[in-house]
Short mmCIF file of C-alpha atoms in Angstrom, two decimals:
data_model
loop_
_atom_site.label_atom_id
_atom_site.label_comp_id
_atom_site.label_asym_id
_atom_site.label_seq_id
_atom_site.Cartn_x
_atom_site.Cartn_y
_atom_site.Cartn_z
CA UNK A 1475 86.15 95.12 92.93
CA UNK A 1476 86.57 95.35 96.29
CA UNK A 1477 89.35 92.93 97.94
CA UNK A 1478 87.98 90.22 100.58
CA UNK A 1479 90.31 91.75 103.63
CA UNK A 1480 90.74 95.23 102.48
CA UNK A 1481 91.26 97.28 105.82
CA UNK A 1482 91.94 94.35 108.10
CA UNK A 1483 95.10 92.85 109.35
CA UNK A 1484 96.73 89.23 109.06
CA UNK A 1485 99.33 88.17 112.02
CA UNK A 1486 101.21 84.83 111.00
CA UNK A 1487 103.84 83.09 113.02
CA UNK A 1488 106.02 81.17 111.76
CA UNK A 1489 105.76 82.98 108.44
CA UNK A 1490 108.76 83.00 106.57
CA UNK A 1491 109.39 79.89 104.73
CA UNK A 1492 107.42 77.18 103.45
CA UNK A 1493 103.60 77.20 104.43
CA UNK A 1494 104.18 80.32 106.39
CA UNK A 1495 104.82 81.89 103.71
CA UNK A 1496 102.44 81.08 101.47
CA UNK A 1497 100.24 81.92 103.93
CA UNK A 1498 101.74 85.63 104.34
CA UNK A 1499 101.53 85.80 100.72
CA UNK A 1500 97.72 85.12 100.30
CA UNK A 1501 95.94 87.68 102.37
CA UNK A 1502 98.54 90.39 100.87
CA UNK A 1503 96.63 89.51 97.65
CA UNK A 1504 93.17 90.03 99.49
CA UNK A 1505 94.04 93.36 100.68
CA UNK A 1506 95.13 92.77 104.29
CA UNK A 1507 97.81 94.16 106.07
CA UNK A 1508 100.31 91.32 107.45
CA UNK A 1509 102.59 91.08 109.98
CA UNK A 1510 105.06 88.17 109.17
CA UNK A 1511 106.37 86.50 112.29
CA UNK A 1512 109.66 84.19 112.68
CA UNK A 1513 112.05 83.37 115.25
CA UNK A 1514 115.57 82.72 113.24
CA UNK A 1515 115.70 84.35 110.07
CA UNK A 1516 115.00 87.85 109.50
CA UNK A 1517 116.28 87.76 105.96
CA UNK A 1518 113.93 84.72 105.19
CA UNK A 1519 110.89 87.43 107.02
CA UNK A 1520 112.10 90.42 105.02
CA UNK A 1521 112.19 88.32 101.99
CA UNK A 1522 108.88 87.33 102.35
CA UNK A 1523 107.94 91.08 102.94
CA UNK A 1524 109.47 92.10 99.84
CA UNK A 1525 107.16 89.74 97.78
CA UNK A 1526 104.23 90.65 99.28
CA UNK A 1527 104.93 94.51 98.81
CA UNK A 1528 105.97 94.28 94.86
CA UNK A 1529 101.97 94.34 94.08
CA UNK A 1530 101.81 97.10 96.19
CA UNK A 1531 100.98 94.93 99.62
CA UNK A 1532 101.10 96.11 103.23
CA UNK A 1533 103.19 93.78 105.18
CA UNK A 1534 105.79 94.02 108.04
CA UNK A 1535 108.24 91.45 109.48
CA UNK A 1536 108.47 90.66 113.19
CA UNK A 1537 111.44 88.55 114.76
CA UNK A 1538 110.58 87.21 117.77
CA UNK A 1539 110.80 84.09 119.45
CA UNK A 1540 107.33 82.91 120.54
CA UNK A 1541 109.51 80.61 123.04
CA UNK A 1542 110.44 83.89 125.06
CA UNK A 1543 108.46 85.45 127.92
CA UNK A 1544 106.31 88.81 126.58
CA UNK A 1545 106.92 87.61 122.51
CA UNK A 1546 102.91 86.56 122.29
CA UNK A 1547 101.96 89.90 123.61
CA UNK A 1548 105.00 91.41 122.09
CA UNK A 1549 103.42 90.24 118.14
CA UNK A 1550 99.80 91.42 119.22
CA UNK A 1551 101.18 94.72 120.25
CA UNK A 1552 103.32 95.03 117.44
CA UNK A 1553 100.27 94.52 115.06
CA UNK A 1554 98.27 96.65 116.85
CA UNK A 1555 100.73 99.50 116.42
CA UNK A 1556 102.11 98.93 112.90
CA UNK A 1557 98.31 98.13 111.59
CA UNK A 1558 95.70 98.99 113.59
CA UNK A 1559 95.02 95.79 115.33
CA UNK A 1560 94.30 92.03 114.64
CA UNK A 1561 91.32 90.30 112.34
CA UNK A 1562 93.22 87.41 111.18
CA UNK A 1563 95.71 85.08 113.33
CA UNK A 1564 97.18 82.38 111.80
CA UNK A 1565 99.47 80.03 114.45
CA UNK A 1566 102.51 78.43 111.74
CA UNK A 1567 104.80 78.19 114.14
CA UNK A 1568 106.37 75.45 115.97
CA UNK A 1569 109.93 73.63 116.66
CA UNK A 1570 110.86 69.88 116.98
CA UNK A 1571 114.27 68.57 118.04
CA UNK A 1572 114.25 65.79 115.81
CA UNK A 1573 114.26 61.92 116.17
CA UNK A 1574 114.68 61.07 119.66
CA UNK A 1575 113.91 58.17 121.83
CA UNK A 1576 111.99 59.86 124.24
CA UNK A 1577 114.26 58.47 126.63
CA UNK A 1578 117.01 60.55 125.50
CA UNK A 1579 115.10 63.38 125.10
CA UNK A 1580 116.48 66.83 126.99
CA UNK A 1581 113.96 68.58 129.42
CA UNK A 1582 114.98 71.60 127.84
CA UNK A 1583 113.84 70.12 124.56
CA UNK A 1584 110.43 69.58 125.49
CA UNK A 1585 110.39 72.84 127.17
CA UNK A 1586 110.74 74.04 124.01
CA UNK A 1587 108.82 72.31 122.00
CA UNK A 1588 105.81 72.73 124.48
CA UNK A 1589 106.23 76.63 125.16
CA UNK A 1590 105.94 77.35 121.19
CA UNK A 1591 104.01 74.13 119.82
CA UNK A 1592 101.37 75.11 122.48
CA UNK A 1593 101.65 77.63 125.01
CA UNK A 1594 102.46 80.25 122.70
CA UNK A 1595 99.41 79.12 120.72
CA UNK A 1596 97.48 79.70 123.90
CA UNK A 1597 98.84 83.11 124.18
CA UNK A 1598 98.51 84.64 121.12
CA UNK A 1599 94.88 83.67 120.86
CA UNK A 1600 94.55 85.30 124.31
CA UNK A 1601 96.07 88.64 123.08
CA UNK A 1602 93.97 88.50 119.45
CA UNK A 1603 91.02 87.77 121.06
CA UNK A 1604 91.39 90.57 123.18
CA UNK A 1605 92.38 92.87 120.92
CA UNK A 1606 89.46 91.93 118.25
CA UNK A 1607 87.24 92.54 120.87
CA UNK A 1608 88.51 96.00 121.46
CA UNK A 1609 88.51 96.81 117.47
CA UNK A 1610 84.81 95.53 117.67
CA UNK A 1611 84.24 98.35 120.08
CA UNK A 1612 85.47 101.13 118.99
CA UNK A 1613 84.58 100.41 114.72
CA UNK A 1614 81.19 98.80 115.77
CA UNK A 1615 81.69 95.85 113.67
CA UNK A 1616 80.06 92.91 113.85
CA UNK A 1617 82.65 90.34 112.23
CA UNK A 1618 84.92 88.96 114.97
CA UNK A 1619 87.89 87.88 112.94
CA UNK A 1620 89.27 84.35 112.00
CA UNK A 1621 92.00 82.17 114.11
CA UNK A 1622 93.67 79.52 112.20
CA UNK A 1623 96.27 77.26 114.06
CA UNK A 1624 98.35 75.02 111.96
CA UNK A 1625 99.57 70.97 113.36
CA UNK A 1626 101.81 68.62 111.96
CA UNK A 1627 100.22 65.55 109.93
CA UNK A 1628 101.58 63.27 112.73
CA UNK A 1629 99.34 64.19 115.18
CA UNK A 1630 96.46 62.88 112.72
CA UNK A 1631 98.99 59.92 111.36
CA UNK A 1632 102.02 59.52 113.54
CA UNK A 1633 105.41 58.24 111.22
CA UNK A 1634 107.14 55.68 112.59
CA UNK A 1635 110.16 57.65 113.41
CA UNK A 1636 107.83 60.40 115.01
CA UNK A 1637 108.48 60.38 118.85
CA UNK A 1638 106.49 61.33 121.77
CA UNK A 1639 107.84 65.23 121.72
CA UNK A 1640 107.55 65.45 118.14
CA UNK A 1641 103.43 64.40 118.38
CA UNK A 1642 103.17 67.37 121.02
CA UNK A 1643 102.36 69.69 118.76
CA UNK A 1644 98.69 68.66 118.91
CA UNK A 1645 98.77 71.21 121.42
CA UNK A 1646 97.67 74.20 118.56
CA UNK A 1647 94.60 72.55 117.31
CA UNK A 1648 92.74 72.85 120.58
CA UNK A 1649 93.36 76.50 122.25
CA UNK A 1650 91.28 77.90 119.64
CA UNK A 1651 89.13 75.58 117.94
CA UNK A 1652 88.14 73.91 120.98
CA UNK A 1653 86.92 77.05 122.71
CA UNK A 1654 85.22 78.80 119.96
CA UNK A 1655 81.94 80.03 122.26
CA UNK A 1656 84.67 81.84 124.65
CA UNK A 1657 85.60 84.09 122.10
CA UNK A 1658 82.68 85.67 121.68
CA UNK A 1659 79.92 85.21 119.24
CA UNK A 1660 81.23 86.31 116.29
CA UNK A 1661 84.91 84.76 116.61
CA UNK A 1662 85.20 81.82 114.46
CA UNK A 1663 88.10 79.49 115.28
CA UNK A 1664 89.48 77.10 112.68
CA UNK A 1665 92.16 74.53 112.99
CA UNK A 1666 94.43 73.16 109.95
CA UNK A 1667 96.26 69.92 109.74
#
């Protein structure tokens, strides 16, 4: 039997603990290629590698941080090279700075939390859909690939320690879902809570 994503390839940021990795682990089983994506740990990523490859899985880990100028495009490339391009983008990754009154809160801590809780969302969409398009060209396929992007619960049901920063991760849910019809008619765009 054939496997759902046998011959396609899975990027996922924020991949190497928790529901990153879960999510690495999944479309291993399916047959895709995946490249694993995290900022700190490499030995969490190659970890997560590891398990995916002992049922004979493809899957590579990136460390990049997604906060950096070039990472977004850095990742696409990276997948592109390694396995032949892009049909799956999950967005896992984000940061917080913990419980702050907003009044305390360092502008280089909402930098931070906005350049990879949203603009980095923003960018690696740009670069997948870009590059799907291009593997639609030259395979003449007709199935634009899938783009997930993962939120905290608190944007749906804010805790009552949350603070402003914390609830900017909302940010993910609309580059891609929002936008579906710019991505071309066969794109779908999905968001997760």
């Amino acid at each position: 039997m054939k496997r759902l994503l046998t011959g396609r390839t899975a990027v996922v940021t924020g991949g190497s603990r928790g529901i990153g990795r879960a999510v690495v682990l999944r479309p291993v089983r399916d047959g895709a290629g995946v490249i694993s994506n995290c900022a700190r740990s490499r030995d969490a990523a190659d970890a997560v590698v590891r398990q995916a490859e002992k049922p004979g899985g493809r899957a590579r880990a990136a460390r990049l941080d997604l906060a950096e100028s070039g990472a977004a495009e850095g990742l696409l490339a990276r997948a592109e090279r390694q396995l032949d391009g892009v049909a799956v983008l999950v967005g896992n990754a984000a940061v917080q700075t913990g419980v702050v009154p907003i009044a305390e809160t360092a502008e280089a801590d909402f930098g931070r939390v906005m350049t990879v809780n949203a603009k980095s969302v923003f960018l690696t969409v740009r670069y997948a859909v870009r590059q799907v398009r291009q593997v639609r060209q030259v395979r003449q396929v007709r199935d634009g690939g899938r783009m997930v992007n993962l939120s905290t619960l608190s944007t749906v049901s804010p805790g009552a320690t949350d603070t402003d920063l914390l609830n900017a991760a909302d940010g993910p849910e609309k580059p891609a879902a929002g936008r579906t019809m710019d991505h071309g008619p066969d794109m779908r765009a999905d968001r997760g809570v």
